[in-house]
Short mmCIF file of C-alpha atoms and ligand atoms in Angstrom, two decimals:
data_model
loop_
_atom_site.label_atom_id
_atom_site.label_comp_id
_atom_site.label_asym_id
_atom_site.label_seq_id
_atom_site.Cartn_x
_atom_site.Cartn_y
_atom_site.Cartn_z
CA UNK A 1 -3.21 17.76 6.47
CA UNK A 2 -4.03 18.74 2.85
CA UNK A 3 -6.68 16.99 1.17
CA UNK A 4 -5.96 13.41 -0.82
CA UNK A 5 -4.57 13.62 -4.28
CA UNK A 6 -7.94 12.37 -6.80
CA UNK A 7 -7.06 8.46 -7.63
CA UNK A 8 -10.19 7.96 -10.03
CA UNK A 9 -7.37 6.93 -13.09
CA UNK A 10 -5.88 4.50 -9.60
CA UNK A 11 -9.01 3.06 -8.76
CA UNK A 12 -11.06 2.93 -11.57
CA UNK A 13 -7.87 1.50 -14.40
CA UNK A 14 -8.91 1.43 -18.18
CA UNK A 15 -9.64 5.00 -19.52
CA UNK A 16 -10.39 6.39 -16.55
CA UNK A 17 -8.82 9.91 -16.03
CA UNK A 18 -8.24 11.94 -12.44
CA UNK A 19 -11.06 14.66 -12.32
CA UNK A 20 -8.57 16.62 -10.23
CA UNK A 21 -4.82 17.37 -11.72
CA UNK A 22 -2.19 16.40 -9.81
CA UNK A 23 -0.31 19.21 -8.28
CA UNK A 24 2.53 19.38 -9.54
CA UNK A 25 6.24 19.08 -7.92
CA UNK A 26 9.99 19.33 -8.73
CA UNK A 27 11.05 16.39 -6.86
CA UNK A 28 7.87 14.27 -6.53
CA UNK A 29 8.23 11.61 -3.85
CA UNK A 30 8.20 7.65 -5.11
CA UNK A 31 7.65 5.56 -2.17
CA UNK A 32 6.72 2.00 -1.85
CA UNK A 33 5.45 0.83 1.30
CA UNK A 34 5.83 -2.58 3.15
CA UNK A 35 4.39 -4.38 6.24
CA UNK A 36 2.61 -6.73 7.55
CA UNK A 37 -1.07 -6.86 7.38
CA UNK A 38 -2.33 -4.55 10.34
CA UNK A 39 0.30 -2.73 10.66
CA UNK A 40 -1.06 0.43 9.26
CA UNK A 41 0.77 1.13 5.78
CA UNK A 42 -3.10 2.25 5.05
CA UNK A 43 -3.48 4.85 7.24
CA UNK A 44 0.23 5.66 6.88
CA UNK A 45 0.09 6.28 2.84
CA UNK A 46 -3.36 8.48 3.71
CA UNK A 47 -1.49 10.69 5.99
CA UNK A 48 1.76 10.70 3.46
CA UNK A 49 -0.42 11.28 0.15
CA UNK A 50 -2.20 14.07 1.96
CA UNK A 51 1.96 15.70 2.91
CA UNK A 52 3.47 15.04 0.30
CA UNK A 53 1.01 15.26 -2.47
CA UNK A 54 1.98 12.04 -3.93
CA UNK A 55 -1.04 9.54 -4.81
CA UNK A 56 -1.87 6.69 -3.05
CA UNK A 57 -1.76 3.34 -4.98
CA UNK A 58 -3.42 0.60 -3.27
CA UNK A 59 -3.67 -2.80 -5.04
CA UNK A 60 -5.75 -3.55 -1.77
CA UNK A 61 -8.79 -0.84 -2.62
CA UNK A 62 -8.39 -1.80 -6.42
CA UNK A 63 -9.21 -4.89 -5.40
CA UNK A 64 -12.00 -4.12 -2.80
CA UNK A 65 -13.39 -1.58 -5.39
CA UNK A 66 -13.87 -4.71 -7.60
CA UNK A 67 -15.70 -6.69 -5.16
CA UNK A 68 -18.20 -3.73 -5.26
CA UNK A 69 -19.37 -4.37 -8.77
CA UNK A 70 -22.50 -6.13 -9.15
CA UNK A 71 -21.97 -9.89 -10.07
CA UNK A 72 -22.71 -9.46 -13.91
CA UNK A 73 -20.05 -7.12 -14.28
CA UNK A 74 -17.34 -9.55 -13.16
CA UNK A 75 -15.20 -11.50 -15.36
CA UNK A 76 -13.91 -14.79 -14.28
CA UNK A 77 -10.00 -13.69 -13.77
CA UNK A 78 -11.74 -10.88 -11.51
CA UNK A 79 -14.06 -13.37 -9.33
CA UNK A 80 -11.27 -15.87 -9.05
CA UNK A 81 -9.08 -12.40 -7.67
CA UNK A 82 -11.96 -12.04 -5.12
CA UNK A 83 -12.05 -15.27 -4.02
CA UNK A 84 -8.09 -15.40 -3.19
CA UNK A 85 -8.49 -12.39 -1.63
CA UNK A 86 -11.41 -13.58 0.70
CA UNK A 87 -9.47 -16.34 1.76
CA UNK A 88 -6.43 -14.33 2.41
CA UNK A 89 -4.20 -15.62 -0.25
CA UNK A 90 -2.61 -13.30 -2.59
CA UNK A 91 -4.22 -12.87 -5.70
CA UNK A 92 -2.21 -14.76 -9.18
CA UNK A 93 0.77 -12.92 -10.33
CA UNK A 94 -0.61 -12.49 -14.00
CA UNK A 95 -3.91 -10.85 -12.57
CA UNK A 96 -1.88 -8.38 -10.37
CA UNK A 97 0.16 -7.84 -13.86
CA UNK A 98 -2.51 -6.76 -15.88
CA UNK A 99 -3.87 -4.74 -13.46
CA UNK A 100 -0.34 -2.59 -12.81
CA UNK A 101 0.23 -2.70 -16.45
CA UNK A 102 -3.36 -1.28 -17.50
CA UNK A 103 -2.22 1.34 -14.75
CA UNK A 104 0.92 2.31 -15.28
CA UNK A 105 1.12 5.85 -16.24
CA UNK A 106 -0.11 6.01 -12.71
CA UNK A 107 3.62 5.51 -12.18
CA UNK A 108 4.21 8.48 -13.95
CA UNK A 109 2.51 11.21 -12.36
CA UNK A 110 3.26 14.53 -11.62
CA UNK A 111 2.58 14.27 -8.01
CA UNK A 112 4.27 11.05 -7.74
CA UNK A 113 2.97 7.57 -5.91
CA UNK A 114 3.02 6.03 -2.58
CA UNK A 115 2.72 2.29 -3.71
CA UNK A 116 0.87 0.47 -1.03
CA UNK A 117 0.12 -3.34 -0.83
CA UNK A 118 2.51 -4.13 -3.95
CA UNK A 119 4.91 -5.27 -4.70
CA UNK A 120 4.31 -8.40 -2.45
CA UNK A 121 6.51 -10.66 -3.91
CA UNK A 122 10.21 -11.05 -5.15
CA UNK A 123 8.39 -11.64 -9.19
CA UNK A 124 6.66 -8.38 -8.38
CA UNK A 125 9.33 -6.47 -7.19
CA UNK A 126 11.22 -7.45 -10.57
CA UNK A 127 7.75 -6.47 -12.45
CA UNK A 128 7.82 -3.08 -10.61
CA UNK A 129 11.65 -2.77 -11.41
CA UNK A 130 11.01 -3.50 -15.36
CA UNK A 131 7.96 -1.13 -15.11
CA UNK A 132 9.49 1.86 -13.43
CA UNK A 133 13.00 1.47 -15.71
CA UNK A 134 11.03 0.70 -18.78
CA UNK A 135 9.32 4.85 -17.51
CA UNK A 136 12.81 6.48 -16.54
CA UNK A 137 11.33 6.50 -13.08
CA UNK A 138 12.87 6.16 -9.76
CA UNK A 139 12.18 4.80 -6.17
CA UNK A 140 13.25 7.19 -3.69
CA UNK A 141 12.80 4.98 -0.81
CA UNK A 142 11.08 1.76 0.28
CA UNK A 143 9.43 1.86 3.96
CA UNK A 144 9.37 -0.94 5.62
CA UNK A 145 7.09 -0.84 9.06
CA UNK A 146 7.56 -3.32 11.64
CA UNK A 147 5.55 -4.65 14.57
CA UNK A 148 5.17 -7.63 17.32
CA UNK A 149 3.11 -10.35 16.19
CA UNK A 150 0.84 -10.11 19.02
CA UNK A 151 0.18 -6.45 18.55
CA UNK A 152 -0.59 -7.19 14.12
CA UNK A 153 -3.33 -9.85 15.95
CA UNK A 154 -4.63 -7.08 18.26
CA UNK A 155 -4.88 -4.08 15.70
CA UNK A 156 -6.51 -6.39 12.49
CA UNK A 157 -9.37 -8.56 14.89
CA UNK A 158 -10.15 -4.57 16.02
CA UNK A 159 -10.00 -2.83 12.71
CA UNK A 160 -13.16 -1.62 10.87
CA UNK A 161 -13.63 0.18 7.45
CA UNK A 162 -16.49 3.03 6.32
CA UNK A 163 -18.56 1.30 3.70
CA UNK A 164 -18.94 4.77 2.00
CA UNK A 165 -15.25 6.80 2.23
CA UNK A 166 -13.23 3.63 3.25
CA UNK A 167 -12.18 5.58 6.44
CA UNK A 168 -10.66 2.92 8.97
CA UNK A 169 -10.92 2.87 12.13
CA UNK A 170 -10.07 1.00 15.54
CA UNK A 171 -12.39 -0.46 18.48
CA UNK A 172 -10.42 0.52 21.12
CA UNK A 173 -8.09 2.66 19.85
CA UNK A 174 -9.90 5.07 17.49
CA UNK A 175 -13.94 4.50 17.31
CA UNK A 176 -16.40 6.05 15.88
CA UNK A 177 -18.09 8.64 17.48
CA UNK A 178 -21.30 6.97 17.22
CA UNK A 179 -20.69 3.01 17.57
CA UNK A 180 -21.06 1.32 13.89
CA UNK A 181 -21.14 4.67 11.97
CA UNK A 182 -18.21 6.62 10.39
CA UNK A 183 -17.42 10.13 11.85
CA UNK A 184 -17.32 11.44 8.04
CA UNK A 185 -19.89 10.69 6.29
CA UNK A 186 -22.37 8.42 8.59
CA UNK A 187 -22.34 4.83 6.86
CA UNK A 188 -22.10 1.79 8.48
CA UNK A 189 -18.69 0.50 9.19
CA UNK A 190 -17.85 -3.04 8.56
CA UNK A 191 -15.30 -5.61 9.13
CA UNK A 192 -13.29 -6.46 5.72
CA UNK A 193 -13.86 -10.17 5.21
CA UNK A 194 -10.12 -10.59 4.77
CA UNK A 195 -9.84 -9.43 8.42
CA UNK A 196 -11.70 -12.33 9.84
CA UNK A 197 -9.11 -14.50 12.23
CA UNK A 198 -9.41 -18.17 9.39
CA UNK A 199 -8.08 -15.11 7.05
CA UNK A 200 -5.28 -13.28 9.04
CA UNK A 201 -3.49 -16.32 9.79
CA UNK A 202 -3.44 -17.17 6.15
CA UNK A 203 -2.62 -13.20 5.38
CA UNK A 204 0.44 -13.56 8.33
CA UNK A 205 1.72 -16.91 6.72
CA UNK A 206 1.34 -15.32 3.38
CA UNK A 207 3.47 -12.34 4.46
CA UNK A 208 6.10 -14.25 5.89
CA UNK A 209 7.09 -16.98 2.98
CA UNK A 210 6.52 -14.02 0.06
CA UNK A 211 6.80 -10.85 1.19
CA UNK A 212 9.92 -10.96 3.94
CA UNK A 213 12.00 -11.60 1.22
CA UNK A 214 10.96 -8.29 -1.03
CA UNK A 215 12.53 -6.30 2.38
CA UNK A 216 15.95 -8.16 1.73
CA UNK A 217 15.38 -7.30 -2.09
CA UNK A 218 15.26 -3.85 -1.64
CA UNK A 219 17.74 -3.44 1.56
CA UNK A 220 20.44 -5.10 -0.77
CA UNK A 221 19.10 -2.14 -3.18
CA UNK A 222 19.96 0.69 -0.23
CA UNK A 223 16.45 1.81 -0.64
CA UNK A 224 14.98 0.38 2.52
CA UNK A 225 14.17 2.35 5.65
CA UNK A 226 12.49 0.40 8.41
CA UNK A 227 10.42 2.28 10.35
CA UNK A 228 8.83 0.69 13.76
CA UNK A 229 4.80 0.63 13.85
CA UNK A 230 4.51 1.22 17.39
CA UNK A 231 2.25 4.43 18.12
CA UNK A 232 -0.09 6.06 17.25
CA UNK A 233 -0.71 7.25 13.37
CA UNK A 234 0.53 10.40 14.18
CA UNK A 235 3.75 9.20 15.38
CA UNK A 236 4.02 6.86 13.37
CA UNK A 237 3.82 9.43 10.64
CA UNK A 238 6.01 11.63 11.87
CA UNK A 239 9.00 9.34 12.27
CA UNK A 240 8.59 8.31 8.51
CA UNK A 241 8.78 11.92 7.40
CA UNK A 242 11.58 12.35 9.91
CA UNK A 243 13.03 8.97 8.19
CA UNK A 244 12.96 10.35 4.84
CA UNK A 245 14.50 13.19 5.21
CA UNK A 246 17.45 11.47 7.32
CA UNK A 247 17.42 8.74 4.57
CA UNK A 248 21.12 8.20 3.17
CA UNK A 249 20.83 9.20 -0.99
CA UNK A 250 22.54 6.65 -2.67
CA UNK A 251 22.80 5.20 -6.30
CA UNK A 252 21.98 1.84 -7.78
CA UNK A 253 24.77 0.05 -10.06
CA UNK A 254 23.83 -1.46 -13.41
CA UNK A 255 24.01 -4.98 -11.10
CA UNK A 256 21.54 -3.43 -8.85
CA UNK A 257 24.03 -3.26 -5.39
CA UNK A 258 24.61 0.64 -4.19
CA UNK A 259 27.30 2.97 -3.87
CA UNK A 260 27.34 6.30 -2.00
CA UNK A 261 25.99 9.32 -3.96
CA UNK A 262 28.86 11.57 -4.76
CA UNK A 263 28.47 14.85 -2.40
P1 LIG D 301 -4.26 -5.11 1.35
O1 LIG D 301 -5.36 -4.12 1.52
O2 LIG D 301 -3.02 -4.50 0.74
O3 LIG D 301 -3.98 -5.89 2.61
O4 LIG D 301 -4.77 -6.18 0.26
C1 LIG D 301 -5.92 -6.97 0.49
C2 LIG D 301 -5.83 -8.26 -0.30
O5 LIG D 301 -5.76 -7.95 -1.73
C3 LIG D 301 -4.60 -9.10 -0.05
O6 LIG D 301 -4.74 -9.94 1.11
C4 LIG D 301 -4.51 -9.92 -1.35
O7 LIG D 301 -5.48 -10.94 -1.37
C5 LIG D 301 -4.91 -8.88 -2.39
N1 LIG D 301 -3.72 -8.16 -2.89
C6 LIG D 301 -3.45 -6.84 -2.75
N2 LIG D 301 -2.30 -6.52 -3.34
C7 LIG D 301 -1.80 -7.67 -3.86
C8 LIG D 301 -0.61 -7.98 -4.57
N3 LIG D 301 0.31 -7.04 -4.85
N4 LIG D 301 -0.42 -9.27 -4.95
C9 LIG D 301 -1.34 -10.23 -4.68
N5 LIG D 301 -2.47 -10.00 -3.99
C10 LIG D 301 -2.72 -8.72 -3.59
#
């Protein structure tokens, strides 16, 4: 796998620029990703930015880069983000607003975007929709992973994340080398406090009342591929690559339903 496009502009919002270019492509790849929490869109829009060149955008690490600023930095919309997010709520529409709109041209790039963690909701779906027409950009596709309930529980009470790189990894099914230390770069590894079981309940209650319905949204938009989440990363990978490429093109209306693209 090629290295990860640079997402400082991603991350960091505001005037930050990418220290890297993007590399540039004809037909750059617009994705948006959807799942359940634990079911891996993470690791899955890692191993997609790194193949397809695209950038990852995570309102997730946004989010958990905030909660790395010192206290005195924060501003109270940010703290009250942190605290939703702690508790495994989703965090207020207008916050996750201003922080797409203060990163749009993110939208925009060169390399194109695997959108990861938004939107979560049908008001956010419509704010991507006004965002991406408002650009003269595109979705090409809209992934949609699926898993067992029982296996979600299994993968998120196991999961832990590198404090340093943000690698992720799994207790039984992919630890470290050395117990409590990332293979990369040797930090500890912690458990997200989001991951705790009082928050994944929330997180899997959350999903089901506001997210399920942004996978009807975009199936009645003939953009969605579903994609089953049982495997491992690599094969998980590999049948979403074999997915889009198999992936019917079609055309959206001005009333958003789909036709056939002419041959
Ligand atoms: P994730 O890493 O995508 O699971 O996101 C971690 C947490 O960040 C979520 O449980 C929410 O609290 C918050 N979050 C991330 N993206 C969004 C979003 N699009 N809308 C609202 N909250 C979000």
């Amino acid at each position: 796998m090629k290295a990860r496009p640079d997402r400082t502009a991603w991350i960091k919002g505001g005037c930050a620029h990418c220290d890297i270019a993007p590399a540039a492509r004809i037909q750059p790849f617009r994705i948006v990703l959807i799942g359940p929490p634990g079911v891996g869109k993470g690791t899955q829009a890692a191993l997609l930015s790194g193949s397809l060149d695209a950038c990852h955008l995570s309102t997730g690490d946004v989010f958990r880069a905030i909660n790395t600023l010192p206290p005195s930095e924060l501003t109270p919309t940010m703290s009250c983000a942190l605290r939703e997010m702690r508790a495994g709520k989703l965090v207020p529409y207008e916050t996750v607003l201003s922080l797409i709109s203060e990163r749009s041209a993110c939208l925009r790039c060169r390399g194109g975007f695997i959108l990861d963690g938004f939107p979560r909701t049908f008001a956010q779906a419509v704010m991507l929709d006004e965002m991406l027409s408002g650009q003269n950009v595109r979705l090409d596709a809209v992934i949609s992973y699926e898993l067992p309930l029982k296996q979600i529980v299994s993968r998120i009470s196991g999961r832990r994340t590198c404090s340093g790189c943000q690698a992720v990894y799994h207790m039984e099914s992919h630890p470290p080398k050395t117990p409590g230390l990332c293979d990369e770069c040797s930090l500890p590894l912690f458990q997200r406090s989001d991951d705790r079981p009082e928050s994944v309940r929330v997180r899997l209650e959350v999903y089901e009342q506001s997210t399920a319905p942004v996978v009807d949204y975009y199936r009645r938009k003939g953009l969605l591929i579903s994609v089953p989440a049982d495997g491992s990363p690599k094969e998980i990978f590999e049948m979403t690559l074999r997915a889009l490429e198999q992936r019917p093109k079609t055309v959206a209306s001005k009333n958003g339903e789909v036709a056939p693209r002419k041959p």
